Coordinates of N, CA and C and ligand atoms in Angstrom, one line a residue:
M1 N -25.1 82.3 21.0 CA -25.0 81.4 19.9 C -23.7 81.7 19.1
K2 N -23.0 80.6 18.8 CA -21.7 80.7 18.1 C -21.9 80.7 16.6
V3 N -21.0 81.4 15.9 CA -21.0 81.3 14.4 C -20.7 79.9 14.0
S4 N -21.5 79.4 13.1 CA -21.3 78.1 12.6 C -21.7 78.1 11.1
H5 N -21.6 77.0 10.5 CA -21.9 76.9 9.1 C -23.4 77.2 8.9
L6 N -23.7 78.2 8.0 CA -25.0 78.6 7.7 C -25.7 79.4 8.9
S7 N -24.9 80.0 9.7 CA -25.4 81.0 10.6 C -25.6 82.3 9.8
V8 N -26.6 83.1 10.2 CA -26.7 84.4 9.7 C -26.0 85.4 10.7
V9 N -24.9 86.0 10.2 CA -24.0 86.8 11.1 C -24.1 88.3 10.7
T10 N -24.2 89.1 11.8 CA -24.1 90.5 11.6 C -22.8 91.0 12.1
L11 N -22.1 91.7 11.2 CA -20.7 92.2 11.5 C -20.5 93.7 11.3
D12 N -19.7 94.3 12.2 CA -19.1 95.5 11.8 C -17.7 95.2 11.5
Y13 N -17.1 95.9 10.5 CA -15.7 95.6 10.2 C -15.1 96.8 9.5
S14 N -13.8 96.7 9.5 CA -13.0 97.7 8.8 C -11.9 96.8 8.2
V15 N -11.6 97.1 6.9 CA -10.5 96.3 6.3 C -9.5 97.3 5.7
S16 N -8.2 97.1 5.9 CA -7.2 98.0 5.4 C -6.1 97.2 4.7
D17 N -5.3 97.9 3.9 CA -4.2 97.2 3.3 C -2.9 97.4 4.2
E18 N -1.8 96.9 3.7 CA -0.6 96.9 4.6 C -0.1 98.3 4.9
S19 N -0.4 99.2 4.1 CA 0.0 100.6 4.5 C -1.0 101.3 5.4
G20 N -2.1 100.5 5.8 CA -3.0 101.1 6.7 C -4.1 101.9 6.1
D21 N -4.2 101.9 4.8 CA -5.3 102.6 4.1 C -6.5 101.8 4.2
V22 N -7.6 102.4 4.7 CA -8.9 101.7 4.9 C -9.5 101.5 3.5
L23 N -9.8 100.3 3.1 CA -10.3 99.9 1.8 C -11.9 99.9 1.9
D24 N -12.4 99.5 3.0 CA -13.8 99.4 3.2 C -14.1 99.3 4.7
S25 N -15.3 99.7 5.0 CA -15.7 99.7 6.4 C -17.2 99.9 6.6
T26 N -17.7 99.3 7.6 CA -19.1 99.6 7.9 C -19.4 100.8 8.7
E27 N -18.3 101.5 9.1 CA -18.5 102.7 9.9 C -19.4 103.7 9.2
G28 N -20.4 104.1 10.0 CA -21.4 105.1 9.4 C -22.4 104.4 8.5
R29 N -22.4 103.1 8.4 CA -23.3 102.4 7.6 C -24.0 101.3 8.4
E30 N -24.9 100.7 7.7 CA -25.5 99.5 8.3 C -24.4 98.4 8.4
P31 N -24.4 97.6 9.5 CA -23.5 96.5 9.5 C -23.7 95.5 8.4
L32 N -22.8 94.7 8.2 CA -22.9 93.6 7.2 C -23.7 92.4 7.7
V33 N -24.7 91.9 7.0 CA -25.4 90.7 7.4 C -25.2 89.7 6.3
Y34 N -24.7 88.6 6.7 CA -24.4 87.6 5.6 C -24.6 86.2 6.1
L35 N -24.7 85.3 5.1 CA -24.9 83.8 5.4 C -23.5 83.2 5.5
H36 N -23.2 82.8 6.7 CA -21.8 82.3 7.0 C -21.6 80.9 6.3
G37 N -20.5 80.8 5.6 CA -20.2 79.5 5.0 C -20.6 79.5 3.5
A38 N -21.2 80.5 3.0 CA -21.7 80.6 1.7 C -20.8 81.3 0.7
G39 N -19.6 81.7 1.2 CA -18.6 82.3 0.3 C -18.8 83.8 0.2
F40 N -19.5 84.4 1.1 CA -19.7 85.9 0.9 C -18.4 86.6 1.4
L41 N -17.7 86.0 2.3 CA -16.5 86.7 2.8 C -15.3 86.1 2.2
V42 N -14.2 86.8 2.2 CA -12.9 86.2 1.8 C -12.6 85.0 2.7
P43 N -12.0 83.9 2.2 CA -11.9 82.7 2.9 C -11.2 82.9 4.3
G44 N -10.1 83.7 4.3 CA -9.4 83.9 5.6 C -10.3 84.5 6.7
L45 N -11.1 85.4 6.3 CA -12.0 86.0 7.3 C -13.1 85.0 7.7
E46 N -13.7 84.3 6.7 CA -14.7 83.4 7.1 C -14.2 82.3 8.1
K47 N -13.1 81.8 7.8 CA -12.5 80.8 8.7 C -12.3 81.3 10.1
A48 N -11.9 82.6 10.2 CA -11.6 83.2 11.5 C -12.9 83.4 12.3
L49 N -14.0 83.4 11.6 CA -15.3 83.7 12.3 C -16.0 82.5 12.9
Y50 N -15.6 81.3 12.5 CA -16.2 80.2 13.1 C -16.0 80.2 14.6
D51 N -17.1 79.9 15.3 CA -17.1 79.8 16.8 C -17.0 81.1 17.5
R52 N -17.1 82.2 16.8 CA -17.1 83.5 17.5 C -18.5 83.7 18.0
E53 N -18.6 84.6 19.0 CA -19.9 84.8 19.6 C -20.3 86.3 19.6
I54 N -21.6 86.6 19.8 CA -22.0 88.0 19.8 C -21.2 88.8 20.8
G55 N -20.7 89.9 20.4 CA -19.9 90.7 21.3 C -18.4 90.5 21.1
D56 N -18.0 89.4 20.4 CA -16.6 89.2 20.2 C -16.1 90.3 19.2
S57 N -14.9 90.8 19.4 CA -14.2 91.6 18.4 C -12.8 91.2 18.3
F58 N -12.2 91.3 17.2 CA -10.8 90.8 17.0 C -10.2 91.5 15.8
E59 N -8.9 91.4 15.8 CA -8.1 91.9 14.7 C -7.5 90.7 13.9
L60 N -7.4 90.8 12.6 CA -7.0 89.7 11.8 C -6.2 90.1 10.6
D61 N -5.1 89.4 10.4 CA -4.3 89.6 9.2 C -4.7 88.5 8.2
V62 N -5.0 88.8 7.0 CA -5.4 87.8 6.0 C -4.4 88.0 4.8
A63 N -3.6 86.9 4.6 CA -2.7 87.0 3.4 C -3.5 87.0 2.1
A64 N -2.9 87.6 1.1 CA -3.6 87.7 -0.2 C -4.2 86.4 -0.7
A65 N -3.4 85.3 -0.4 CA -3.9 84.0 -0.9 C -5.2 83.6 -0.3
E66 N -5.4 84.0 0.9 CA -6.7 83.7 1.7 C -7.7 84.9 1.5
A67 N -7.3 85.9 0.7 CA -8.2 87.0 0.5 C -8.7 87.0 -0.9
Y68 N -8.2 87.9 -1.8 CA -8.6 87.9 -3.2 C -7.6 87.2 -4.1
G69 N -6.7 86.4 -3.5 CA -5.8 85.6 -4.3 C -4.5 86.3 -4.6
E70 N -3.5 85.6 -5.0 CA -2.2 86.1 -5.4 C -2.4 86.8 -6.8
Y71 N -1.6 87.8 -7.0 CA -1.6 88.4 -8.4 C -1.1 87.4 -9.4
E72 N -1.8 87.1 -10.4 CA -1.4 86.2 -11.4 C -1.0 86.9 -12.7
D73 N 0.3 86.9 -13.1 CA 0.7 87.5 -14.3 C 0.0 87.1 -15.6
D74 N -0.4 85.8 -15.6 CA -1.0 85.3 -16.8 C -2.4 85.7 -16.9
L75 N -2.9 86.4 -16.0 CA -4.3 87.0 -16.2 C -4.2 88.3 -16.9
V76 N -3.0 88.8 -17.2 CA -2.9 90.0 -18.0 C -2.6 89.5 -19.4
Q77 N -3.5 90.0 -20.3 CA -3.4 89.5 -21.7 C -3.6 90.6 -22.6
S78 N -2.9 90.5 -23.7 CA -3.1 91.5 -24.8 C -4.0 90.9 -25.8
V79 N -5.1 91.6 -26.2 CA -6.0 91.1 -27.2 C -6.0 92.1 -28.3
P80 N -6.2 91.5 -29.5 CA -6.2 92.4 -30.7 C -7.3 93.5 -30.6
G81 N -6.9 94.7 -30.9 CA -7.8 95.8 -30.8 C -9.1 95.6 -31.6
E82 N -9.0 94.9 -32.7 CA -10.2 94.7 -33.6 C -11.3 93.9 -32.9
L83 N -11.0 93.2 -31.9 CA -12.0 92.5 -31.1 C -13.0 93.4 -30.4
F84 N -12.5 94.6 -30.3 CA -13.4 95.6 -29.6 C -14.3 96.3 -30.6
D85 N -14.1 96.0 -31.9 CA -15.1 96.4 -32.9 C -15.5 97.8 -32.8
G86 N -14.5 98.7 -32.8 CA -14.8 100.1 -32.8 C -15.2 100.7 -31.5
M87 N -15.4 99.9 -30.5 CA -15.7 100.4 -29.1 C -14.6 101.2 -28.6
E88 N -15.0 102.3 -28.0 CA -13.9 103.2 -27.4 C -13.5 102.5 -26.1
V89 N -12.2 102.2 -26.0 CA -11.6 101.7 -24.8 C -10.5 102.5 -24.3
A90 N -10.4 102.8 -23.0 CA -9.4 103.6 -22.5 C -8.8 102.9 -21.2
E91 N -7.6 103.3 -21.0 CA -7.0 102.7 -19.8 C -7.8 103.0 -18.5
G92 N -8.0 102.0 -17.7 CA -8.8 102.2 -16.5 C -10.3 101.7 -16.7
D93 N -10.7 101.5 -17.9 CA -12.0 101.0 -18.2 C -12.2 99.6 -17.6
T94 N -13.3 99.3 -17.1 CA -13.6 97.9 -16.7 C -14.8 97.4 -17.4
F95 N -14.7 96.1 -17.7 CA -15.9 95.5 -18.3 C -15.8 94.0 -18.0
V96 N -16.9 93.3 -18.3 CA -17.0 91.9 -18.0 C -16.6 91.1 -19.3
A97 N -15.6 90.2 -19.1 CA -15.2 89.5 -20.3 C -15.5 88.0 -20.2
D98 N -15.7 87.4 -21.3 CA -15.9 85.9 -21.3 C -14.5 85.3 -21.3
T99 N -14.2 84.5 -20.3 CA -12.9 83.9 -20.3 C -13.1 82.4 -20.0
D100 N -12.0 81.7 -20.0 CA -12.1 80.2 -19.7 C -12.7 80.0 -18.3
D101 N -12.6 80.9 -17.4 CA -13.1 80.8 -16.1 C -14.5 81.4 -15.9
G102 N -15.1 81.6 -17.0 CA -16.5 82.2 -17.0 C -16.4 83.8 -17.1
H103 N -17.4 84.4 -16.7 CA -17.4 85.9 -16.8 C -16.5 86.5 -15.7
R104 N -15.6 87.3 -16.1 CA -14.7 88.0 -15.1 C -14.7 89.4 -15.5
P105 N -14.7 90.3 -14.4 CA -14.5 91.7 -14.6 C -13.0 91.9 -15.0
V106 N -12.7 92.6 -16.0 CA -11.3 92.9 -16.4 C -11.1 94.4 -16.4
T107 N -9.9 94.8 -16.2 CA -9.6 96.2 -16.3 C -8.6 96.5 -17.5
V108 N -8.8 97.5 -18.3 CA -7.9 97.8 -19.3 C -6.7 98.5 -18.7
V109 N -5.5 98.0 -19.0 CA -4.3 98.6 -18.4 C -3.5 99.3 -19.5
E110 N -3.7 99.0 -20.8 CA -2.9 99.6 -21.8 C -3.6 99.5 -23.1
V111 N -3.6 100.6 -23.9 CA -4.2 100.6 -25.2 C -3.2 101.1 -26.2
T112 N -3.0 100.3 -27.2 CA -2.1 100.8 -28.3 C -2.9 100.7 -29.6
E113 N -2.3 101.0 -30.7 CA -3.0 101.0 -32.0 C -3.5 99.6 -32.3
D114 N -2.6 98.6 -31.9 CA -2.9 97.2 -32.3 C -3.5 96.3 -31.3
F115 N -3.3 96.6 -30.0 CA -3.8 95.7 -29.0 C -4.3 96.5 -27.8
V116 N -5.1 95.7 -27.1 CA -5.6 96.2 -25.8 C -5.1 95.3 -24.7
K117 N -4.4 95.8 -23.7 CA -4.0 94.9 -22.7 C -5.0 95.0 -21.5
V118 N -5.5 93.8 -21.1 CA -6.5 93.7 -20.0 C -5.9 92.9 -18.9
D119 N -6.4 93.2 -17.7 CA -5.9 92.5 -16.5 C -7.2 92.0 -15.8
A120 N -7.2 90.6 -15.7 CA -8.4 90.0 -15.1 C -8.2 89.7 -13.6
N121 N -7.1 90.1 -13.1 CA -6.9 90.0 -11.6 C -7.9 90.9 -10.9
H122 N -8.4 90.4 -9.7 CA -9.2 91.2 -8.9 C -8.3 92.4 -8.5
P123 N -9.0 93.6 -8.4 CA -8.2 94.8 -8.0 C -7.4 94.6 -6.6
L124 N -7.9 93.7 -5.8 CA -7.2 93.5 -4.5 C -6.3 92.2 -4.6
A125 N -6.1 91.6 -5.7 CA -5.3 90.4 -5.8 C -3.9 90.8 -5.4
G126 N -3.2 90.0 -4.6 CA -1.9 90.2 -4.2 C -1.8 91.1 -3.0
V127 N -2.9 91.6 -2.5 CA -2.9 92.5 -1.4 C -3.2 91.8 0.0
N128 N -2.3 91.9 0.9 CA -2.5 91.4 2.2 C -3.4 92.3 3.0
L129 N -4.5 91.8 3.6 CA -5.5 92.6 4.3 C -5.4 92.5 5.8
H130 N -5.8 93.6 6.4 CA -6.0 93.6 7.9 C -7.4 93.9 8.2
F131 N -8.1 93.1 9.0 CA -9.5 93.3 9.4 C -9.6 93.6 10.8
S132 N -10.5 94.5 11.1 CA -11.0 94.7 12.5 C -12.4 94.3 12.5
V133 N -12.8 93.4 13.3 CA -14.2 92.8 13.2 C -14.9 92.8 14.5
A134 N -16.1 93.1 14.5 CA -17.0 93.0 15.7 C -18.2 92.2 15.4
V135 N -18.5 91.2 16.1 CA -19.7 90.3 15.9 C -20.8 90.9 16.6
R136 N -21.8 91.4 15.9 CA -23.0 92.1 16.5 C -24.1 91.1 16.7
D137 N -24.3 90.2 15.9 CA -25.4 89.2 16.0 C -25.2 87.9 15.3
V138 N -25.7 86.9 15.9 CA -25.6 85.6 15.2 C -27.0 84.9 15.4
R139 N -27.5 84.4 14.3 CA -28.8 83.6 14.4 C -28.7 82.5 13.4
A140 N -29.6 81.6 13.6 CA -29.8 80.5 12.6 C -30.4 81.0 11.3
A141 N -30.0 80.5 10.2 CA -30.7 80.8 9.0 C -32.0 80.1 8.9
T142 N -32.9 80.8 8.2 CA -34.2 80.1 7.9 C -34.0 79.1 6.7
A143 N -34.9 78.2 6.6 CA -34.8 77.2 5.5 C -34.8 77.9 4.2
E144 N -35.6 79.0 4.1 CA -35.7 79.7 2.8 C -34.3 80.4 2.5
E145 N -33.7 81.0 3.6 CA -32.4 81.6 3.3 C -31.4 80.6 2.9
I146 N -31.4 79.4 3.5 CA -30.5 78.4 3.1 C -30.7 78.0 1.6
A147 N -32.0 77.8 1.3 CA -32.4 77.5 -0.1 C -31.9 78.5 -1.1
H148 N -32.0 79.8 -0.7 CA -31.7 80.9 -1.6 C -30.1 81.1 -1.6
G149 N -29.5 80.7 -0.5 CA -28.1 80.9 -0.4 C -27.7 82.3 0.0
H150 N -28.7 83.1 0.5 CA -28.4 84.4 1.0 C -29.4 84.8 2.1
V151 N -29.1 86.0 2.7 CA -29.8 86.4 3.9 C -31.0 87.2 3.4
H152 N -32.1 87.0 4.1 CA -33.3 87.9 3.9 C -33.5 88.8 5.1
G153 N -33.8 90.1 4.8 CA -34.0 91.0 5.9 C -35.4 90.8 6.5
A154 N -35.6 91.5 7.6 CA -36.9 91.4 8.3 C -38.1 91.8 7.4
D155 N -37.9 92.8 6.6 CA -39.1 93.3 5.9 C -38.7 93.6 4.4
D156 N -37.5 93.4 4.1 CA -37.1 93.8 2.7 C -36.1 92.7 2.2
H157 N -36.6 92.1 1.2 CA -35.7 91.0 0.7 C -34.3 91.5 0.4
H158 N -34.2 92.7 -0.1 CA -32.9 93.2 -0.5 C -32.0 93.5 0.7
H159 N -32.6 93.7 1.8 CA -31.8 94.1 3.0 C -30.9 92.9 3.3
G160 N -29.6 93.3 3.5 CA -28.7 92.2 3.7 C -27.9 91.8 2.5
H161 N -28.4 92.2 1.4 CA -27.6 91.9 0.2 C -26.5 93.0 -0.1
E162 N -26.6 94.1 0.6 CA -25.7 95.2 0.4 C -24.5 95.1 1.3
G163 N -23.5 95.8 0.8 CA -22.3 95.9 1.6 C -21.6 94.7 2.0
C164 N -21.5 93.8 1.1 CA -20.8 92.5 1.4 C -19.4 92.6 1.1
C165 N -18.8 93.8 1.3 CA -17.4 94.0 0.8 C -16.4 93.4 1.7
G166 N -16.8 92.9 2.9 CA -15.9 92.1 3.6 C -15.3 91.0 2.8
G167 N -16.1 90.6 1.8 CA -15.7 89.5 1.0 C -15.9 89.9 -0.5
H168 N -16.9 89.4 -1.1 CA -17.0 89.5 -2.6 C -18.1 90.5 -3.0
G169 N -18.2 91.6 -2.2 CA -19.3 92.5 -2.4 C -19.3 93.0 -3.8
H170 N -18.2 93.2 -4.4 CA -18.2 93.8 -5.8 C -18.9 92.9 -6.8
A171 N -19.0 91.6 -6.5 CA -19.6 90.7 -7.4 C -21.1 90.6 -7.2
H172 N -21.6 91.2 -6.2 CA -23.0 91.1 -6.0 C -23.8 91.9 -7.0
D173 N -24.8 91.2 -7.4 CA -25.7 91.9 -8.3 C -27.0 92.1 -7.6
H174 N -27.4 93.3 -7.4 CA -28.5 93.6 -6.6 C -29.9 93.2 -7.2
D175 N -29.8 92.7 -8.4 CA -31.0 92.2 -9.0 C -31.4 90.8 -8.5
H176 N -30.5 90.2 -7.8 CA -30.7 88.8 -7.5 C -31.8 88.5 -6.5
G177 N -32.2 89.6 -5.9 CA -33.4 89.4 -5.0 C -34.7 89.3 -5.8
D178 N -34.6 89.8 -7.0 CA -35.9 89.8 -7.8 C -36.1 88.4 -8.4
D179 N -35.1 87.8 -8.9 CA -35.4 86.5 -9.6 C -35.4 85.3 -8.6
H180 N -35.0 85.6 -7.4 CA -35.1 84.6 -6.4 C -34.4 83.3 -6.7
E181 N -33.5 83.4 -7.6 CA -32.8 82.1 -7.9 C -31.5 82.1 -7.1
C182 N -31.2 81.0 -6.5 CA -30.0 80.9 -5.7 C -28.8 81.2 -6.6
C183 N -28.0 82.1 -6.1 CA -26.8 82.5 -6.8 C -27.1 83.2 -8.1
G184 N -28.4 83.5 -8.4 CA -28.8 84.1 -9.7 C -28.0 85.2 -10.1
G185 N -27.7 86.2 -9.3 CA -27.1 87.4 -9.7 C -25.6 87.4 -9.3
H186 N -25.2 86.4 -8.6 CA -23.8 86.5 -8.1 C -22.8 86.5 -9.2
G187 N -21.8 87.2 -9.0 CA -20.8 87.3 -10.0 C -19.8 86.2 -10.0
H188 N -18.7 86.4 -10.7 CA -17.8 85.3 -11.0 C -17.2 84.7 -9.7
D189 N -17.0 85.5 -8.7 CA -16.3 85.0 -7.6 C -17.2 83.9 -6.9
H190 N -18.4 84.3 -6.8 CA -19.3 83.3 -6.1 C -19.5 82.0 -6.9
D191 N -19.8 82.2 -8.2 CA -20.0 81.0 -9.0 C -18.7 80.2 -9.0
H192 N -17.6 80.8 -9.0 CA -16.4 80.1 -9.1 C -16.2 79.3 -7.7
D193 N -16.4 80.0 -6.7 CA -16.3 79.4 -5.4 C -17.2 78.2 -5.2
H194 N -18.4 78.4 -5.6 CA -19.4 77.4 -5.4 C -19.1 76.2 -6.2
A195 N -18.6 76.4 -7.4 CA -18.3 75.3 -8.2 C -17.3 74.3 -7.6
E196 N -16.4 74.9 -6.8 CA -15.4 74.1 -6.1 C -15.8 73.6 -4.8
K197 N -16.9 74.1 -4.3 CA -17.2 73.8 -2.9 C -18.6 73.2 -2.8
A198 N -18.6 71.9 -2.4 CA -19.8 71.2 -2.4 C -20.8 71.8 -1.4
D199 N -20.3 72.4 -0.3 CA -21.1 72.9 0.7 C -21.4 74.4 0.6
G200 N -21.2 74.9 -0.6 CA -21.4 76.3 -0.8 C -22.8 76.7 -0.9
C201 N -23.1 77.9 -1.4 CA -24.4 78.5 -1.4 C -25.5 77.5 -1.8
C202 N -25.2 76.7 -2.8 CA -26.3 75.9 -3.4 C -26.3 74.5 -2.8
G203 N -25.4 74.3 -1.8 CA -25.3 72.9 -1.3 C -26.6 72.3 -0.9
G204 N -27.4 73.0 -0.2 CA -28.7 72.4 0.2 C -29.9 73.0 -0.5
G205 N -29.6 73.8 -1.4 CA -30.7 74.6 -1.9 C -31.4 74.0 -3.1
G206 N -30.7 73.2 -3.8 CA -31.4 72.6 -5.0 C -31.7 73.6 -6.0
C207 N -30.8 74.5 -6.2 CA -31.2 75.6 -7.2 C -31.0 75.1 -8.6
G208 N -30.3 74.0 -8.8 CA -30.1 73.4 -10.1 C -29.1 74.1 -11.0
R209 N -28.4 75.1 -10.5 CA -27.5 75.7 -11.4 C -26.1 75.1 -11.3
H210 N -25.8 74.3 -10.3 CA -24.5 73.7 -10.3 C -24.6 72.2 -10.3
Ligands
LIG1 ZN1 -33.9 85.2 -1.5

């Protein structure tokens, strides 16, 4: 069976940056199981997986624009320190901010007496990625999985929600298995993607959020 839209795909992968540092890998872990076409992977990797079959393995370079996006200078902003209302903030802190694009994780990059400079770029924005991928399994999604927009494990609903770091794993909220709402716990990346993509996670699910 070939990988197609809304296949459930099992992958082993390793992803590194241009200097060869491994950023994430399934080595020594469970492989990644995900719903293909639902935006779980970075776009460049998802595209490259169409029509692959069980047993295929390949190497792939994905430019930043097809991965976590180009680094955008205007996502770095200085906000008045008083907005933090006495909260202790330090360089390197991350938190979720309300922005024009919805909730985004931001990183504090500078703190002065008057302002706090925050960066809403993804930590991997601007990074060209190299993937090594092996396709372990491909199956059709169940109607329920398509409705939920995510994969269900054989005996554990949460199985398969973990380790989605080939794509947007950081944005996954592990609570989303509990509320059973399509996209319920997915972070900014997923919601953002889905809003732009008619055939995304909620395309056939009728979850009512988009
Ligand atoms: Zn579910």
